Short mmCIF file of C-alpha atoms in Angstrom, two decimals:
data_model
loop_
_atom_site.label_atom_id
_atom_site.label_comp_id
_atom_site.label_asym_id
_atom_site.label_seq_id
_atom_site.Cartn_x
_atom_site.Cartn_y
_atom_site.Cartn_z
CA MET M 1 -91.32 38.60 -119.55
CA SER M 2 -90.46 42.14 -119.78
CA VAL M 3 -87.76 44.45 -118.86
CA LYS M 4 -89.27 45.70 -115.62
CA GLU M 5 -90.01 42.26 -114.65
CA LEU M 6 -86.67 40.78 -115.75
CA GLU M 7 -84.40 42.60 -113.53
CA ALA M 8 -86.96 42.23 -110.84
CA ARG M 9 -86.39 38.92 -110.81
CA ILE M 10 -82.75 39.04 -111.26
CA GLU M 11 -82.82 40.98 -108.00
CA VAL M 12 -84.56 38.76 -106.27
CA LEU M 13 -81.80 35.95 -107.63
CA SER M 14 -78.87 38.44 -106.63
CA ALA M 15 -80.47 39.06 -103.54
CA ASP M 16 -81.11 35.14 -102.18
CA ILE M 17 -77.55 34.22 -103.24
CA GLU M 18 -76.22 36.59 -101.01
CA VAL M 19 -78.17 35.31 -98.51
CA GLN M 20 -76.58 31.91 -99.56
CA ARG M 21 -73.46 33.17 -99.49
CA GLU M 22 -73.57 34.16 -96.20
CA THR M 23 -74.87 30.75 -94.72
CA LEU M 24 -72.41 29.65 -96.51
CA LYS M 25 -69.30 31.81 -94.57
CA LYS M 26 -71.23 30.68 -91.54
CA LEU M 27 -71.29 27.18 -92.22
CA GLU M 28 -67.28 27.59 -93.58
CA SER M 29 -66.58 29.16 -90.48
CA SER M 30 -68.70 26.85 -88.00
CA LYS M 31 -66.65 23.85 -89.57
CA SER M 32 -63.03 25.60 -89.26
CA ARG M 33 -63.92 26.20 -85.68
CA LEU M 34 -64.90 22.24 -84.94
CA GLN M 35 -61.69 21.67 -86.65
CA GLY M 36 -59.63 23.22 -84.57
CA GLN M 37 -61.89 22.03 -81.36
CA LEU M 38 -61.07 18.35 -83.62
CA ASN M 39 -57.48 18.91 -84.13
CA ALA M 40 -57.18 20.46 -80.88
CA ILE M 41 -58.07 17.25 -78.72
CA ARG M 42 -55.97 14.85 -81.33
CA ASP M 43 -52.82 16.72 -81.49
CA PRO M 44 -51.10 16.01 -78.04
CA VAL M 45 -49.01 18.72 -78.31
CA ALA M 46 -52.22 20.70 -77.92
CA ARG M 47 -53.38 18.61 -74.81
CA LEU M 48 -50.54 19.40 -72.94
CA PRO M 49 -50.00 22.17 -70.42
CA LEU M 50 -48.57 25.24 -71.72
CA GLU M 51 -45.16 25.14 -69.72
CA ILE M 52 -44.05 21.46 -70.95
CA SER M 53 -45.28 22.89 -74.79
CA ALA M 54 -43.49 25.95 -74.44
CA GLU M 55 -40.09 23.51 -72.97
CA ILE M 56 -40.69 21.28 -76.34
CA PHE M 57 -40.34 24.40 -78.96
CA LEU M 58 -37.75 25.62 -77.14
CA GLN M 59 -35.87 22.10 -77.62
CA CYS M 60 -36.51 22.27 -81.05
CA LEU M 61 -34.86 26.49 -81.05
CA PRO M 62 -31.59 26.21 -83.33
CA THR M 63 -28.07 27.88 -81.74
CA ASP M 64 -28.45 30.67 -83.94
CA PRO M 65 -32.25 31.36 -84.72
CA LYS M 66 -32.61 32.39 -88.55
CA PRO M 67 -36.05 34.95 -89.76
CA GLY M 68 -37.04 32.57 -92.65
CA ALA M 69 -40.86 30.90 -93.53
CA GLU M 70 -39.23 27.34 -93.15
CA GLU M 71 -36.69 28.75 -89.94
CA ILE M 72 -37.58 27.78 -86.53
CA PRO M 73 -39.58 29.45 -84.99
CA THR M 74 -41.21 31.51 -87.76
CA VAL M 75 -42.17 27.32 -88.72
CA LEU M 76 -44.40 26.91 -85.79
CA LEU M 77 -46.75 29.90 -86.77
CA ASN M 78 -47.76 27.89 -89.93
CA ILE M 79 -49.06 24.52 -88.54
CA CYS M 80 -52.67 25.42 -86.74
CA ASN M 81 -54.39 27.67 -84.60
CA ALA M 82 -53.12 26.08 -81.60
CA TRP M 83 -49.44 25.45 -82.38
CA THR M 84 -49.05 29.85 -83.14
CA SER M 85 -51.31 30.71 -80.29
CA ILE M 86 -48.48 28.79 -78.09
CA ALA M 87 -45.57 30.43 -80.12
CA LEU M 88 -47.05 33.62 -79.61
CA SER M 89 -47.24 33.09 -75.67
CA ILE M 90 -43.71 32.32 -75.62
CA PRO M 91 -41.23 35.43 -75.40
CA THR M 92 -38.11 33.44 -75.36
CA LEU M 93 -38.86 31.51 -78.48
CA TRP M 94 -38.45 35.31 -79.75
CA ASN M 95 -35.52 37.16 -77.85
CA SER M 96 -32.40 35.58 -80.39
CA ILE M 97 -32.00 36.41 -83.69
CA HIS M 98 -29.29 35.58 -86.20
CA LEU M 99 -28.73 37.64 -89.48
CA VAL M 100 -27.09 37.52 -92.02
CA PHE M 101 -26.23 40.06 -95.01
CA PRO M 102 -26.91 40.45 -97.69
CA CYS M 103 -30.85 40.24 -97.06
CA SER M 104 -34.38 41.21 -98.68
CA LYS M 105 -35.52 44.02 -98.87
CA HIS M 106 -38.38 43.36 -96.82
CA LEU M 107 -36.15 42.51 -93.49
CA HIS M 108 -36.72 45.27 -91.75
CA LYS M 109 -40.18 44.13 -91.16
CA VAL M 110 -39.39 40.60 -90.69
CA VAL M 111 -37.45 41.60 -87.87
CA GLU M 112 -39.53 44.36 -86.42
CA ARG M 113 -42.37 41.34 -85.74
CA TRP M 114 -39.78 38.97 -84.61
CA ILE M 115 -38.33 41.31 -81.75
CA GLN M 116 -43.02 42.37 -80.88
CA HIS M 117 -42.65 38.48 -79.94
CA ALA M 118 -40.36 39.06 -77.65
CA LYS M 119 -42.07 41.29 -76.12
CA PRO M 120 -39.30 42.97 -73.38
CA ARG M 121 -37.54 40.42 -72.81
CA PRO M 122 -33.62 40.67 -73.34
CA LEU M 123 -32.59 40.71 -76.73
CA SER M 124 -29.62 38.44 -78.36
CA ILE M 125 -28.92 40.36 -81.47
CA SER M 126 -25.87 38.71 -84.01
CA LEU M 127 -24.67 39.82 -87.73
CA SER M 128 -23.02 38.42 -90.01
CA GLY M 129 -21.49 39.90 -93.46
CA PRO M 130 -20.02 42.75 -95.37
CA PHE M 131 -22.54 45.41 -94.36
CA VAL M 132 -25.83 45.91 -92.49
CA ASP M 133 -28.92 47.13 -93.67
CA PRO M 134 -29.56 50.94 -92.88
CA LYS M 135 -33.32 50.08 -92.14
CA VAL M 136 -32.31 46.38 -89.96
CA ALA M 137 -29.80 49.25 -87.82
CA GLN M 138 -32.71 51.54 -87.04
CA VAL M 139 -35.21 48.36 -85.87
CA ILE M 140 -32.47 47.50 -83.32
CA LEU M 141 -31.95 50.95 -82.27
CA ARG M 142 -35.06 51.22 -81.33
CA HIS M 143 -35.56 48.06 -79.67
CA SER M 144 -31.53 49.50 -77.83
CA GLY M 145 -33.01 49.14 -74.12
CA GLN M 146 -33.41 45.38 -74.72
CA LEU M 147 -29.99 44.60 -76.01
CA ASN M 148 -28.82 41.87 -73.93
CA GLN M 149 -25.95 40.34 -76.56
CA LEU M 150 -24.84 41.46 -79.47
CA SER M 151 -22.38 40.44 -82.05
CA ILE M 152 -21.04 41.10 -85.10
CA ALA M 153 -19.01 39.19 -88.12
CA ALA M 154 -18.33 41.42 -90.17
CA PHE M 155 -17.00 39.24 -93.08
CA PRO M 156 -14.99 41.45 -95.55
CA SER M 157 -16.07 41.79 -99.22
CA TYR M 158 -12.64 43.70 -100.19
CA SER M 159 -14.70 47.27 -101.73
CA ASP M 160 -15.40 50.13 -99.90
CA ASP M 161 -19.03 49.63 -98.87
CA SER M 162 -17.80 47.07 -96.46
CA GLU M 163 -16.30 49.45 -93.87
CA GLU M 164 -18.44 52.32 -94.16
CA SER M 165 -21.55 50.37 -93.81
CA TYR M 166 -20.44 48.97 -90.08
CA ASP M 167 -19.24 53.01 -89.56
CA GLU M 168 -22.94 54.08 -90.24
CA PHE M 169 -23.92 51.17 -88.54
CA PHE M 170 -22.27 51.67 -85.06
CA HIS M 171 -23.47 55.66 -86.01
CA VAL M 172 -27.03 54.71 -85.75
CA MET M 173 -26.51 53.09 -82.39
CA GLU M 174 -24.70 56.26 -80.90
CA LYS M 175 -28.26 57.25 -80.62
CA GLY M 176 -29.48 54.66 -78.47
CA THR M 177 -29.02 53.80 -74.88
CA TYR M 178 -28.09 50.11 -73.71
CA PRO M 179 -28.94 49.50 -70.24
CA LEU M 180 -29.28 45.45 -70.53
CA LEU M 181 -26.16 45.22 -72.92
CA GLN M 182 -23.94 42.53 -71.16
CA THR M 183 -22.15 40.88 -73.95
CA PHE M 184 -20.63 42.01 -77.29
CA SER M 185 -18.22 41.22 -79.44
CA PHE M 186 -17.49 42.19 -82.77
CA ASP M 187 -14.97 39.95 -85.38
CA GLY M 188 -13.58 42.44 -88.34
CA HIS M 189 -11.68 40.31 -90.35
CA SER M 190 -13.00 36.52 -89.67
CA GLY M 191 -10.92 34.04 -90.97
CA THR M 192 -8.62 36.80 -93.24
CA ASP M 193 -5.57 38.87 -91.95
CA GLU M 194 -6.15 41.32 -95.01
CA TYR M 195 -9.42 43.00 -93.64
CA PHE M 196 -9.46 45.50 -90.71
CA PHE M 197 -12.34 48.07 -89.42
CA ASP M 198 -11.42 51.01 -87.79
CA TRP M 199 -11.86 51.58 -83.95
CA ASN M 200 -13.23 55.05 -83.59
CA PRO M 201 -16.91 53.66 -84.76
CA ILE M 202 -16.92 50.77 -81.99
CA HIS M 203 -14.88 52.49 -79.64
CA ARG M 204 -17.20 54.99 -79.35
CA PHE M 205 -19.81 52.58 -79.07
CA LEU M 206 -18.33 51.01 -75.80
CA CYS M 207 -18.47 54.55 -74.26
CA LEU M 208 -22.31 53.56 -74.31
CA THR M 209 -22.26 50.38 -72.26
CA PRO M 210 -21.04 50.78 -69.02
CA TYR M 211 -23.22 47.39 -68.04
CA LEU M 212 -20.86 45.23 -70.22
CA VAL M 213 -20.00 42.30 -68.91
CA ASP M 214 -18.28 40.31 -71.43
CA CYS M 215 -16.13 41.70 -74.93
CA VAL M 216 -14.20 40.10 -77.39
CA LEU M 217 -12.58 42.39 -80.35
CA GLN M 218 -10.83 40.77 -83.30
CA GLY M 219 -9.90 42.74 -87.02
CA ILE M 220 -9.64 46.00 -85.57
CA ASP M 221 -6.97 48.52 -87.17
CA PRO M 222 -6.34 52.09 -85.17
CA SER M 223 -3.57 52.54 -87.96
CA GLY M 224 -4.14 56.20 -88.91
CA TYR M 225 -6.82 56.74 -86.54
CA MET M 226 -6.84 59.95 -83.88
CA TYR M 227 -7.08 58.86 -81.09
CA PRO M 228 -10.04 59.37 -78.77
CA VAL M 229 -9.26 61.24 -75.85
CA GLU M 230 -12.22 59.65 -73.97
CA GLN M 231 -11.18 56.53 -72.19
CA VAL M 232 -13.42 53.71 -72.19
CA VAL M 233 -14.27 52.47 -69.01
CA LEU M 234 -15.84 49.30 -68.13
CA PRO M 235 -16.81 49.07 -64.58
CA LYS M 236 -18.54 45.84 -65.14
CA LEU M 237 -16.25 44.26 -67.32
CA ARG M 238 -15.58 40.64 -66.29
CA ARG M 239 -14.15 39.10 -69.58
CA LEU M 240 -11.94 40.85 -72.08
CA VAL M 241 -10.15 38.67 -75.14
CA PHE M 242 -8.51 40.15 -77.72
CA THR M 243 -7.34 37.88 -80.01
CA HIS M 244 -5.15 38.40 -83.25
CA ASP M 245 -4.48 41.63 -84.65
CA THR M 246 -5.15 43.45 -82.09
CA SER M 247 -3.09 46.64 -81.58
CA ASP M 248 -2.11 47.54 -78.11
CA ASP M 249 -3.16 51.15 -79.52
CA ILE M 250 -6.24 49.80 -78.45
CA PHE M 251 -5.70 47.86 -75.29
CA ARG M 252 -4.51 51.41 -74.00
CA PHE M 253 -7.88 53.11 -74.45
CA ILE M 254 -9.98 50.52 -71.88
CA THR M 255 -9.78 50.41 -67.96
CA ALA M 256 -11.85 47.54 -66.40
CA PRO M 257 -11.47 47.98 -62.93
CA GLU M 258 -13.50 44.32 -62.09
CA LEU M 259 -12.08 42.48 -64.69
CA ILE M 260 -11.53 38.32 -63.61
CA ILE M 261 -10.53 37.07 -67.15
CA LEU M 262 -8.26 38.64 -69.50
CA ALA M 263 -7.09 37.10 -72.94
CA LEU M 264 -4.34 38.89 -74.66
CA PRO M 265 -1.70 38.06 -78.24
CA MET M 266 1.39 39.09 -76.96
CA PHE M 267 2.47 39.32 -80.65
CA ASP M 268 0.42 42.29 -81.19
CA VAL M 269 0.17 43.81 -77.22
CA THR M 270 3.29 44.19 -75.23
CA ARG M 271 4.41 43.59 -71.94
CA LYS M 272 4.63 47.39 -71.31
CA GLN M 273 1.30 48.08 -72.38
CA LEU M 274 -0.32 45.43 -70.02
CA LEU M 275 1.84 46.30 -67.12
CA SER M 276 0.30 49.85 -67.92
CA PHE M 277 -3.53 48.42 -68.29
CA LEU M 278 -2.58 46.65 -64.74
CA GLU M 279 -1.62 49.83 -63.53
CA CYS M 280 -4.72 51.81 -64.29
CA SER M 281 -7.05 49.16 -63.79
CA SER M 282 -5.94 47.06 -60.71
CA PRO M 283 -8.24 44.36 -61.66
CA PRO M 284 -8.94 41.55 -59.29
CA LEU M 285 -7.85 38.60 -62.88
CA SER M 286 -7.83 34.98 -61.73
CA ASP M 287 -7.63 33.51 -65.40
CA LEU M 288 -5.03 35.37 -67.65
CA LEU M 289 -4.06 33.96 -71.21
CA LEU M 290 -1.09 35.38 -73.15
CA GLU M 291 -0.45 34.10 -76.43
CA HIS M 292 3.19 34.70 -78.17
CA ASP M 293 3.87 33.44 -81.52
CA GLN M 294 6.81 32.76 -83.74
CA ARG M 295 7.43 34.77 -85.98
CA GLU M 296 11.19 36.88 -85.47
CA LYS M 297 10.40 39.69 -84.54
CA PRO M 298 6.51 40.49 -83.33
CA ARG M 299 5.16 43.46 -82.62
CA GLY M 300 5.39 42.15 -78.51
CA ASP M 301 8.90 42.05 -78.17
CA VAL M 302 10.21 44.77 -80.00
CA ASP M 303 12.56 47.59 -77.92
CA ASP M 304 10.01 46.38 -75.17
CA PRO M 305 12.30 45.66 -71.64
CA THR M 306 9.68 45.02 -69.24
CA ARG M 307 9.49 41.81 -67.92
CA LEU M 308 6.43 39.64 -67.09
CA GLU M 309 7.39 39.66 -63.55
CA ASP M 310 6.89 43.20 -63.67
CA CYS M 311 3.42 42.56 -65.00
CA LEU M 312 2.40 39.13 -62.91
CA ALA M 313 3.56 41.07 -59.67
CA LEU M 314 0.22 42.74 -60.03
CA VAL M 315 -2.04 40.04 -60.43
CA PRO M 316 -1.56 37.91 -56.83
CA THR M 317 -5.53 37.07 -57.08
CA LEU M 318 -4.34 35.10 -60.73
CA THR M 319 -5.45 31.12 -60.04
CA ARG M 320 -5.08 30.06 -63.98
CA LEU M 321 -2.48 31.07 -66.12
CA GLU M 322 -1.71 29.74 -69.86
CA ILE M 323 0.89 30.70 -71.75
CA TRP M 324 1.02 29.67 -75.68
CA CYS M 325 3.92 29.68 -78.20
CA PRO M 326 6.29 30.79 -75.44
CA LYS M 327 10.17 30.85 -76.60
CA PRO M 328 12.17 29.73 -74.16
CA SER M 329 13.44 32.80 -72.68
CA ILE M 330 9.86 33.57 -71.82
CA VAL M 331 9.99 29.90 -70.50
CA GLU M 332 12.81 30.70 -68.32
CA GLU M 333 10.88 34.03 -67.40
CA LEU M 334 8.41 32.12 -65.67
CA VAL M 335 10.06 29.30 -64.10
CA ALA M 336 11.87 32.57 -62.19
CA ILE M 337 8.40 33.66 -61.18
CA LEU M 338 7.49 30.14 -60.17
CA THR M 339 10.36 29.60 -57.88
CA SER M 340 9.82 32.63 -56.15
CA SER M 341 7.51 32.44 -53.06
CA ASN M 342 6.50 35.80 -53.50
CA MET M 343 5.15 35.87 -56.63
CA LEU M 344 1.36 34.46 -58.06
CA PRO M 345 0.52 33.41 -54.26
CA ASN M 346 -3.43 31.80 -55.34
CA LEU M 347 -2.05 30.17 -58.51
CA PHE M 348 -4.03 26.98 -58.97
CA ASP M 349 -3.60 25.49 -62.37
CA LEU M 350 -0.83 26.50 -65.05
CA VAL M 351 -0.88 25.22 -68.84
CA ILE M 352 1.63 26.05 -71.51
CA GLN M 353 1.08 25.04 -75.21
CA TRP M 354 2.32 24.65 -78.48
CA ILE M 355 6.41 24.91 -77.58
CA PRO M 356 8.16 25.30 -80.82
CA GLU M 357 11.61 24.94 -80.05
CA ARG M 358 12.47 21.23 -79.50
CA GLY M 359 16.00 21.38 -79.46
CA ALA M 360 15.88 23.88 -76.12
CA TRP M 361 13.95 21.35 -74.97
CA SER M 362 15.94 18.00 -75.28
CA GLU M 363 18.75 19.73 -72.52
CA SER M 364 18.66 18.58 -69.47
CA SER M 365 19.84 22.12 -67.74
CA LEU M 366 16.61 23.44 -69.42
CA TRP M 367 14.41 20.44 -67.74
CA ASP M 368 16.37 20.68 -64.75
CA THR M 369 15.23 24.10 -63.92
CA VAL M 370 11.74 23.25 -65.10
CA LEU M 371 11.27 20.30 -62.82
CA SER M 372 13.03 22.90 -59.80
CA ALA M 373 9.97 25.35 -60.13
CA PHE M 374 7.78 22.67 -59.94
CA SER M 375 8.95 21.35 -56.85
CA ALA M 376 8.99 24.72 -55.52
CA ARG M 377 5.27 24.90 -55.68
CA LEU M 378 5.01 21.63 -53.50
CA GLY M 379 2.22 22.71 -50.75
CA SER M 380 1.26 26.01 -52.63
CA PRO M 381 -2.24 26.27 -54.02
CA LEU M 382 -0.51 24.90 -57.82
CA ARG M 383 -2.39 21.54 -58.49
CA THR M 384 -2.55 21.34 -61.99
CA VAL M 385 0.62 21.92 -64.38
CA ARG M 386 -0.10 20.94 -68.29
CA ILE M 387 2.80 21.40 -71.03
CA ASP M 388 1.19 21.05 -74.24
CA PHE M 389 3.96 19.21 -77.49
CA HIS M 390 3.45 19.83 -80.20
CA SER M 391 3.99 16.22 -82.71
CA ASP M 392 6.61 13.76 -80.94
CA TRP M 393 8.35 16.61 -78.65
CA THR M 394 7.72 14.48 -75.91
CA LEU M 395 10.39 12.26 -76.53
CA ALA M 396 12.44 14.76 -75.91
CA MET M 397 11.93 14.56 -72.09
CA PRO M 398 14.96 12.68 -70.54
CA PRO M 399 13.60 9.86 -68.28
CA ARG M 400 14.51 10.75 -65.26
CA ILE M 401 12.81 13.52 -65.80
CA ARG M 402 9.44 11.47 -66.50
CA GLU M 403 10.10 9.86 -63.19
CA ALA M 404 10.95 12.76 -61.35
CA MET M 405 6.96 14.51 -62.84
CA GLN M 406 5.48 11.61 -61.51
CA ASP M 407 6.86 11.69 -57.98
CA LEU M 408 5.44 15.63 -57.97
CA SER M 409 1.89 13.84 -59.00
CA SER M 410 2.24 11.19 -55.93
CA ASN M 411 2.57 14.35 -53.83
CA GLY M 412 0.08 16.34 -55.04
CA LEU M 413 1.42 18.55 -58.11
CA ASP M 414 -0.46 16.73 -61.32
CA VAL M 415 2.03 17.58 -64.05
CA SER M 416 0.96 16.12 -67.76
CA ILE M 417 3.32 16.21 -70.31
CA VAL M 418 0.71 15.99 -73.57
CA ARG M 419 1.46 15.41 -77.17
CA VAL M 420 -0.53 17.50 -79.01
CA ARG M 421 -1.21 17.57 -82.97
CA ARG M 422 -1.23 20.49 -84.87
CA LYS M 423 -4.85 20.88 -86.48
CA ARG M 424 -4.11 21.54 -90.22
#
């Protein structure tokens, strides 16, 4: 055959090959479609109504969904087309995400797609680690209008980069709006007492959250900071929790007129500052937790003549009072308050935890005073009193006091003296 004849023959064969390839593609496509139909018939999830399939997928969702090919809900996208369609049709499957740093350099793209799957649903985002990727922060900013819950656990890296990273994160977040944000928590030391974050960027962020309902702050250091003039007014706030190492320097800049639940470390927040807050906010508190300390001179006791009675007189709406680790002097103050008919008229539950000084509670006179205070509350709304002792300190109660406490229970006031072992 000549060269031209060979070339012509090759062209014909090439054309036939292309035809066969197109035929093969059509056959493979038909096979895949039929296989999908067969899988749908065999797959019990695909045969269920969408509402039931969606509920099954939601029940598989972990508490803190993380991005990852083997993590739910992402893994649901890799089973079959039917499961992919179901997973992408459930926005609530994607409206919560937990991000741990350090992370891959492409995480911001994953987060963007994840949030897009959530559509316009309110978002719950939690961050943990020594820093936040700036690209991830920008993604969160773009969806700030959907943010409903933001939780941060700033694990310290003991380097200058850690605090600067979160400063930058909040600097980015200052550019957003938060009409749906109701829950915010920030843990600035996550289990260590040696590292704290600055109050300044968090203060500026809180000024943008007028619809905040629940706020928890821990491990924030205001020292060396020029205090802001602007007061953080949180008109919708219902629950405010200051845990370990929260200074009254921070507490003084928060006003919450609708606050219902308040928890304070009284070794860092003074009673004077608590009084000032209650006078300024006039909140309708129902639950108050005051945590004291066993240190010799905790900050909350230094040069503070303010009485506990002065503070509690401002919250007649109180129905539950918890006092942790009080010294006998504080218990004596509380006893005087309970004895007064004008104080805490709506108190329903009283809890005293971790009584630290065994010797004081072995004295019958103190028990007599406590018994007298509880007896004075018969006929009032007070229904339950619980005193949690460490180890075997329940043995310090004189038998006659124990019998009298039982008599109170028969008259409608349930008094329980509980032996508690401290966790190690």
